[in-house]
Amino acid sequence: MKLSRPTIAAAALLAIATTPAHAQDVSSVTREAPRQQRDRIVIGVGAAAIPTYQGSDDYRVLPIPVIDIAKGRFFANLRNGIGVNVIDGGPVTIGGSVALMPGYRRKDVPDGVDRVTVGGGGRLFANLKAGGAILTVGGTKGFAGSTKGVIADASLSYPVVASRRLILIPAIGTSWADRKHNDRYFGINAREALASGLPEYRLGGGFKDVTAGVTANYRLNRRLSLAASANVSTLLGDAKDSPLVERKTQPTGFLSLNYLFGR
């Protein structure tokens, strides 16, 4: 099967969106280090077992690229996209970026329901590190493709250095979306109801999911590392009652081999 760039992008986004521990990379454990010591280029290859969309009963296993680049205030990663950290000192980081927003293919939903294309959005986020825990809050407003709505997210993670080579990151997270996003992603309009046979269903804004999971990062040597994540996400509110939802609680998994350049 040939995989298009939008397909891989959608898979990468869904994998990250359902993995709260990925709100922080493993380097966050040493965030007090001088900025020049935190500069890095990490590239990797991975695979994710994910549903075809939030609420789907069908799963796919797809290749996922891993990108984690930091140079001064500039960064590029799957979670926050491409952007800059406006404040990056001590326990607080505040930044802005352009990031991916979710979608799904027409063939993944019932006949007669329109697709939602993968899109882009402007993102603002803040990280606070205190007592070993990392709190992340952020919001993304779509401007191209996808639903053009707003998604806000929050996650709390606690990196644990289990050994010289192994770091474990348990995390919990939740996300909220406005009416435009929820209604476009989970809703069924009158035309779609007529074409698909599903009941018409409209949604307002509100919390749409909660996720818990754990990420493990094992350092093979100075440059190579293995990362694995296991997570469970549950839809909430109006989203869980959508006619598109076949399974409100969905497990996901992610495995990658990563290489650290430089240093």
mmCIF file of C-alpha atoms in Angstrom:
data_model
loop_
_atom_site.group_PDB
_atom_site.id
_atom_site.type_symbol
_atom_site.label_atom_id
_atom_site.label_comp_id
_atom_site.label_asym_id
_atom_site.label_seq_id
_atom_site.Cartn_x
_atom_site.Cartn_y
_atom_site.Cartn_z
ATOM 1 C CA MET A 1 0.000 0.000 0.000
ATOM 2 C CA LYS A 2 1.381 3.395 -0.976
ATOM 3 C CA LEU A 3 1.329 5.906 1.863
ATOM 4 C CA SER A 4 0.745 9.548 0.989
ATOM 5 C CA ARG A 5 2.283 12.412 2.930
ATOM 6 C CA PRO A 6 -1.140 13.495 4.286
ATOM 7 C CA THR A 7 -1.761 9.939 5.494
ATOM 8 C CA ILE A 8 1.559 9.810 7.348
ATOM 9 C CA ALA A 9 1.017 13.321 8.722
ATOM 10 C CA ALA A 10 -2.432 12.386 9.998
ATOM 11 C CA ALA A 11 -1.065 9.227 11.592
ATOM 12 C CA ALA A 12 1.774 11.114 13.248
ATOM 13 C CA LEU A 13 -0.613 13.730 14.579
ATOM 14 C CA LEU A 14 -3.084 11.202 15.980
ATOM 15 C CA ALA A 15 -0.250 9.232 17.584
ATOM 16 C CA ILE A 16 1.066 12.346 19.322
ATOM 17 C CA ALA A 17 -2.375 13.701 20.186
ATOM 18 C CA THR A 18 -3.192 10.518 22.084
ATOM 19 C CA THR A 19 0.190 10.409 23.849
ATOM 20 C CA PRO A 20 0.290 12.998 26.656
ATOM 21 C CA ALA A 21 3.819 12.022 27.687
ATOM 22 C CA HIS A 22 4.994 13.316 24.319
ATOM 23 C CA ALA A 23 4.016 16.800 25.399
ATOM 24 C CA GLN A 24 7.507 16.737 26.864
ATOM 25 C CA ASP A 25 10.560 15.172 25.281
ATOM 26 C CA VAL A 26 12.991 13.239 27.441
ATOM 27 C CA SER A 27 15.404 16.176 27.394
ATOM 28 C CA SER A 28 12.972 17.990 29.686
ATOM 29 C CA VAL A 29 14.500 16.010 32.532
ATOM 30 C CA THR A 30 17.601 18.199 32.181
ATOM 31 C CA ARG A 31 15.866 21.445 31.309
ATOM 32 C CA GLU A 32 17.842 23.369 33.916
ATOM 33 C CA ALA A 33 21.005 22.896 31.810
ATOM 34 C CA PRO A 34 22.342 25.906 29.864
ATOM 35 C CA ARG A 35 20.574 26.415 26.548
ATOM 36 C CA GLN A 36 23.624 25.513 24.483
ATOM 37 C CA GLN A 37 23.719 22.119 26.223
ATOM 38 C CA ARG A 38 20.044 21.546 25.384
ATOM 39 C CA ASP A 39 20.539 22.187 21.660
ATOM 40 C CA ARG A 40 19.985 18.937 19.788
ATOM 41 C CA ILE A 41 18.986 17.256 16.549
ATOM 42 C CA VAL A 42 17.177 13.954 17.026
ATOM 43 C CA ILE A 43 15.876 12.075 13.991
ATOM 44 C CA GLY A 44 14.235 8.668 14.104
ATOM 45 C CA VAL A 45 11.888 6.163 12.538
ATOM 46 C CA GLY A 46 8.945 4.601 14.272
ATOM 47 C CA ALA A 47 5.641 2.805 13.936
ATOM 48 C CA ALA A 48 2.298 3.572 15.535
ATOM 49 C CA ALA A 49 -0.773 1.408 16.082
ATOM 50 C CA ILE A 50 -3.610 3.929 16.007
ATOM 51 C CA PRO A 51 -7.320 4.177 15.166
ATOM 52 C CA THR A 52 -8.185 5.623 11.765
ATOM 53 C CA TYR A 53 -9.845 8.551 13.582
ATOM 54 C CA GLN A 54 -10.898 9.390 17.129
ATOM 55 C CA GLY A 55 -13.780 7.061 17.903
ATOM 56 C CA SER A 56 -13.076 4.558 15.126
ATOM 57 C CA ASP A 57 -13.127 0.801 15.690
ATOM 58 C CA ASP A 58 -10.569 0.253 12.899
ATOM 59 C CA TYR A 59 -6.817 0.408 13.467
ATOM 60 C CA ARG A 60 -3.777 0.871 11.276
ATOM 61 C CA VAL A 61 -0.075 0.332 11.847
ATOM 62 C CA LEU A 62 1.822 3.072 10.029
ATOM 63 C CA PRO A 63 5.388 4.393 9.849
ATOM 64 C CA ILE A 64 5.947 7.587 11.809
ATOM 65 C CA PRO A 65 8.949 9.915 11.471
ATOM 66 C CA VAL A 66 10.530 11.249 14.655
ATOM 67 C CA ILE A 67 11.793 14.836 14.648
ATOM 68 C CA ASP A 68 13.085 16.697 17.705
ATOM 69 C CA ILE A 69 15.254 19.706 16.875
ATOM 70 C CA ALA A 70 16.244 22.503 19.256
ATOM 71 C CA LYS A 71 18.672 25.323 18.490
ATOM 72 C CA GLY A 72 18.605 28.323 20.773
ATOM 73 C CA ARG A 73 14.985 29.435 20.892
ATOM 74 C CA PHE A 74 14.045 27.588 17.687
ATOM 75 C CA PHE A 75 12.438 24.132 17.810
ATOM 76 C CA ALA A 76 10.773 21.593 15.529
ATOM 77 C CA ASN A 77 8.968 18.521 16.830
ATOM 78 C CA LEU A 78 5.803 16.523 16.266
ATOM 79 C CA ARG A 79 3.970 17.799 19.321
ATOM 80 C CA ASN A 80 4.361 21.570 19.009
ATOM 81 C CA GLY A 81 5.307 21.868 15.332
ATOM 82 C CA ILE A 82 7.819 24.478 14.190
ATOM 83 C CA GLY A 83 8.301 27.603 16.258
ATOM 84 C CA VAL A 84 10.222 29.581 18.856
ATOM 85 C CA ASN A 85 10.361 29.669 22.645
ATOM 86 C CA VAL A 86 9.733 33.292 23.587
ATOM 87 C CA ILE A 87 10.540 32.607 27.239
ATOM 88 C CA ASP A 88 12.968 29.776 27.938
ATOM 89 C CA GLY A 89 14.630 30.088 31.300
ATOM 90 C CA GLY A 90 14.391 28.362 34.645
ATOM 91 C CA PRO A 91 11.267 26.278 35.184
ATOM 92 C CA VAL A 92 9.074 28.108 32.653
ATOM 93 C CA THR A 93 8.959 27.824 28.868
ATOM 94 C CA ILE A 94 6.466 29.775 26.744
ATOM 95 C CA GLY A 95 6.419 29.487 22.971
ATOM 96 C CA GLY A 96 4.505 29.831 19.743
ATOM 97 C CA SER A 97 4.491 27.698 16.626
ATOM 98 C CA VAL A 98 2.742 26.418 13.534
ATOM 99 C CA ALA A 99 1.451 22.902 14.188
ATOM 100 C CA LEU A 100 -0.578 20.158 12.537
ATOM 101 C CA MET A 101 -4.308 19.771 13.200
ATOM 102 C CA PRO A 102 -6.220 16.475 12.924
ATOM 103 C CA GLY A 103 -8.367 15.082 10.144
ATOM 104 C CA TYR A 104 -9.566 11.809 8.636
ATOM 105 C CA ARG A 105 -9.961 10.242 5.218
ATOM 106 C CA ARG A 106 -13.332 9.824 3.502
ATOM 107 C CA LYS A 107 -12.850 6.062 3.257
ATOM 108 C CA ASP A 108 -12.371 5.788 7.022
ATOM 109 C CA VAL A 109 -15.859 7.092 7.846
ATOM 110 C CA PRO A 110 -19.303 5.873 6.689
ATOM 111 C CA ASP A 111 -20.281 6.532 3.073
ATOM 112 C CA GLY A 112 -21.821 9.960 2.705
ATOM 113 C CA VAL A 113 -19.751 11.604 5.452
ATOM 114 C CA ASP A 114 -17.251 14.183 4.228
ATOM 115 C CA ARG A 115 -13.559 13.884 5.013
ATOM 116 C CA VAL A 116 -11.715 16.309 7.276
ATOM 117 C CA THR A 117 -8.356 17.182 5.769
ATOM 118 C CA VAL A 118 -5.198 17.405 7.861
ATOM 119 C CA GLY A 119 -4.509 21.095 8.371
ATOM 120 C CA GLY A 120 -2.312 23.662 10.045
ATOM 121 C CA GLY A 121 -2.840 25.950 12.997
ATOM 122 C CA GLY A 122 -1.172 28.591 15.108
ATOM 123 C CA ARG A 123 -0.206 27.247 18.533
ATOM 124 C CA LEU A 124 0.678 28.863 21.865
ATOM 125 C CA PHE A 125 1.907 26.767 24.773
ATOM 126 C CA ALA A 126 3.538 26.953 28.190
ATOM 127 C CA ASN A 127 5.514 24.400 30.199
ATOM 128 C CA LEU A 128 6.019 24.638 33.950
ATOM 129 C CA LYS A 129 8.427 22.354 35.774
ATOM 130 C CA ALA A 130 8.035 22.035 39.546
ATOM 131 C CA GLY A 131 8.942 19.299 42.000
ATOM 132 C CA GLY A 132 9.997 16.968 39.207
ATOM 133 C CA ALA A 133 6.611 17.182 37.460
ATOM 134 C CA ILE A 134 5.978 18.968 34.152
ATOM 135 C CA LEU A 135 2.692 20.750 33.464
ATOM 136 C CA THR A 136 1.960 21.664 29.853
ATOM 137 C CA VAL A 137 -0.948 23.783 28.623
ATOM 138 C CA GLY A 138 -1.507 24.851 25.039
ATOM 139 C CA GLY A 139 -3.987 25.909 22.426
ATOM 140 C CA THR A 140 -4.091 25.613 18.632
ATOM 141 C CA LYS A 141 -6.300 27.643 16.254
ATOM 142 C CA GLY A 142 -6.685 26.186 12.787
ATOM 143 C CA PHE A 143 -6.125 28.428 9.778
ATOM 144 C CA ALA A 144 -5.812 25.943 6.893
ATOM 145 C CA GLY A 145 -7.573 22.648 6.283
ATOM 146 C CA SER A 146 -8.900 20.536 9.155
ATOM 147 C CA THR A 147 -11.832 22.100 11.034
ATOM 148 C CA LYS A 148 -10.420 25.634 11.453
ATOM 149 C CA GLY A 149 -11.528 25.363 15.073
ATOM 150 C CA VAL A 150 -9.708 25.675 18.387
ATOM 151 C CA ILE A 151 -8.231 22.804 20.412
ATOM 152 C CA ALA A 152 -6.835 23.416 23.899
ATOM 153 C CA ASP A 153 -4.832 20.766 25.733
ATOM 154 C CA ALA A 154 -3.282 20.179 29.137
ATOM 155 C CA SER A 155 -1.045 17.390 30.373
ATOM 156 C CA LEU A 156 0.865 16.506 33.511
ATOM 157 C CA SER A 157 3.898 14.235 33.320
ATOM 158 C CA TYR A 158 6.489 13.047 35.832
ATOM 159 C CA PRO A 159 9.778 11.830 34.319
ATOM 160 C CA VAL A 160 11.436 9.130 36.397
ATOM 161 C CA VAL A 161 15.106 8.285 35.882
ATOM 162 C CA ALA A 162 14.923 4.537 36.493
ATOM 163 C CA SER A 163 18.578 3.878 35.644
ATOM 164 C CA ARG A 164 21.516 5.380 33.753
ATOM 165 C CA ARG A 165 19.902 4.246 30.515
ATOM 166 C CA LEU A 166 16.158 4.182 31.204
ATOM 167 C CA ILE A 167 13.716 7.052 31.686
ATOM 168 C CA LEU A 168 10.001 6.438 32.330
ATOM 169 C CA ILE A 169 7.414 9.185 31.799
ATOM 170 C CA PRO A 170 3.894 8.490 33.102
ATOM 171 C CA ALA A 171 1.399 11.164 32.096
ATOM 172 C CA ILE A 172 -2.234 12.177 32.033
ATOM 173 C CA GLY A 173 -3.849 14.697 29.710
ATOM 174 C CA THR A 174 -7.101 16.171 28.479
ATOM 175 C CA SER A 175 -8.247 18.334 25.586
ATOM 176 C CA TRP A 176 -11.061 20.799 24.984
ATOM 177 C CA ALA A 177 -12.382 21.954 21.616
ATOM 178 C CA ASP A 178 -14.698 24.725 20.498
ATOM 179 C CA ARG A 179 -18.000 24.205 18.686
ATOM 180 C CA LYS A 180 -16.467 24.622 15.235
ATOM 181 C CA HIS A 181 -13.956 21.811 15.756
ATOM 182 C CA ASN A 182 -16.265 19.389 17.573
ATOM 183 C CA ASP A 183 -19.136 19.871 15.141
ATOM 184 C CA ARG A 184 -16.958 19.487 12.048
ATOM 185 C CA TYR A 185 -14.986 16.485 13.353
ATOM 186 C CA PHE A 186 -17.710 14.538 15.189
ATOM 187 C CA GLY A 187 -20.925 16.061 13.826
ATOM 188 C CA ILE A 188 -23.323 14.914 11.092
ATOM 189 C CA ASN A 189 -25.003 17.706 9.116
ATOM 190 C CA ALA A 190 -28.327 17.386 7.289
ATOM 191 C CA ARG A 191 -26.729 16.572 3.928
ATOM 192 C CA GLU A 192 -24.444 13.931 5.449
ATOM 193 C CA ALA A 193 -27.372 12.422 7.362
ATOM 194 C CA LEU A 194 -29.366 12.064 4.150
ATOM 195 C CA ALA A 195 -26.423 10.537 2.263
ATOM 196 C CA SER A 196 -25.204 8.202 5.018
ATOM 197 C CA GLY A 197 -28.382 7.176 6.808
ATOM 198 C CA LEU A 198 -26.915 8.344 10.112
ATOM 199 C CA PRO A 199 -28.936 10.660 12.353
ATOM 200 C CA GLU A 200 -28.167 14.360 12.179
ATOM 201 C CA TYR A 201 -25.968 15.319 15.123
ATOM 202 C CA ARG A 202 -24.631 18.735 16.107
ATOM 203 C CA LEU A 203 -22.140 19.512 18.862
ATOM 204 C CA GLY A 204 -21.092 22.464 20.967
ATOM 205 C CA GLY A 205 -17.777 23.233 22.589
ATOM 206 C CA GLY A 206 -16.477 21.262 25.544
ATOM 207 C CA PHE A 207 -13.947 18.748 26.816
ATOM 208 C CA LYS A 208 -13.611 16.003 24.240
ATOM 209 C CA ASP A 209 -11.167 13.445 25.669
ATOM 210 C CA VAL A 210 -8.927 12.363 28.520
ATOM 211 C CA THR A 211 -5.761 10.295 28.067
ATOM 212 C CA ALA A 212 -3.359 8.381 30.297
ATOM 213 C CA GLY A 213 -0.172 6.639 29.294
ATOM 214 C CA VAL A 214 3.482 5.952 29.855
ATOM 215 C CA THR A 215 6.530 6.496 27.657
ATOM 216 C CA ALA A 216 9.822 4.652 28.115
ATOM 217 C CA ASN A 217 13.102 5.841 26.626
ATOM 218 C CA TYR A 218 16.067 3.459 26.702
ATOM 219 C CA ARG A 219 19.509 4.764 25.728
ATOM 220 C CA LEU A 220 21.367 2.109 23.734
ATOM 221 C CA ASN A 221 24.535 4.199 23.504
ATOM 222 C CA ARG A 222 25.573 7.846 23.368
ATOM 223 C CA ARG A 223 23.555 8.480 20.211
ATOM 224 C CA LEU A 224 20.976 5.706 19.753
ATOM 225 C CA SER A 225 17.852 5.269 21.860
ATOM 226 C CA LEU A 226 14.625 3.281 21.805
ATOM 227 C CA ALA A 227 11.313 4.886 22.759
ATOM 228 C CA ALA A 228 7.983 3.164 23.361
ATOM 229 C CA SER A 229 4.598 4.514 24.436
ATOM 230 C CA ALA A 230 1.355 2.855 25.506
ATOM 231 C CA ASN A 231 -1.737 4.994 26.033
ATOM 232 C CA VAL A 232 -5.486 4.853 26.514
ATOM 233 C CA SER A 233 -7.775 7.711 25.442
ATOM 234 C CA THR A 234 -11.487 8.073 26.253
ATOM 235 C CA LEU A 235 -13.895 10.452 24.542
ATOM 236 C CA LEU A 236 -16.013 12.726 26.730
ATOM 237 C CA GLY A 237 -19.188 14.778 26.532
ATOM 238 C CA ASP A 238 -21.000 15.232 23.237
ATOM 239 C CA ALA A 239 -18.071 13.739 21.316
ATOM 240 C CA LYS A 240 -18.541 10.266 22.806
ATOM 241 C CA ASP A 241 -22.212 10.215 21.712
ATOM 242 C CA SER A 242 -21.508 11.051 18.059
ATOM 243 C CA PRO A 243 -22.927 8.583 15.481
ATOM 244 C CA LEU A 244 -19.371 8.385 14.098
ATOM 245 C CA VAL A 245 -18.038 6.953 17.363
ATOM 246 C CA GLU A 246 -17.754 3.174 17.312
ATOM 247 C CA ARG A 247 -15.434 2.891 20.318
ATOM 248 C CA LYS A 248 -15.173 5.699 22.849
ATOM 249 C CA THR A 249 -12.120 4.221 24.616
ATOM 250 C CA GLN A 250 -9.102 3.559 22.406
ATOM 251 C CA PRO A 251 -5.618 2.205 23.180
ATOM 252 C CA THR A 252 -2.666 3.331 21.068
ATOM 253 C CA GLY A 253 0.962 2.292 20.845
ATOM 254 C CA PHE A 254 4.141 3.834 19.469
ATOM 255 C CA LEU A 255 7.695 2.492 19.038
ATOM 256 C CA SER A 256 10.707 4.309 17.583
ATOM 257 C CA LEU A 257 14.482 4.138 17.119
ATOM 258 C CA ASN A 258 16.101 7.562 17.446
ATOM 259 C CA TYR A 259 19.529 9.006 16.622
ATOM 260 C CA LEU A 260 21.103 12.039 18.294
ATOM 261 C CA PHE A 261 23.328 14.085 15.959
ATOM 262 C CA GLY A 262 26.195 16.320 17.055
ATOM 263 C CA ARG A 263 27.260 16.880 20.644
#
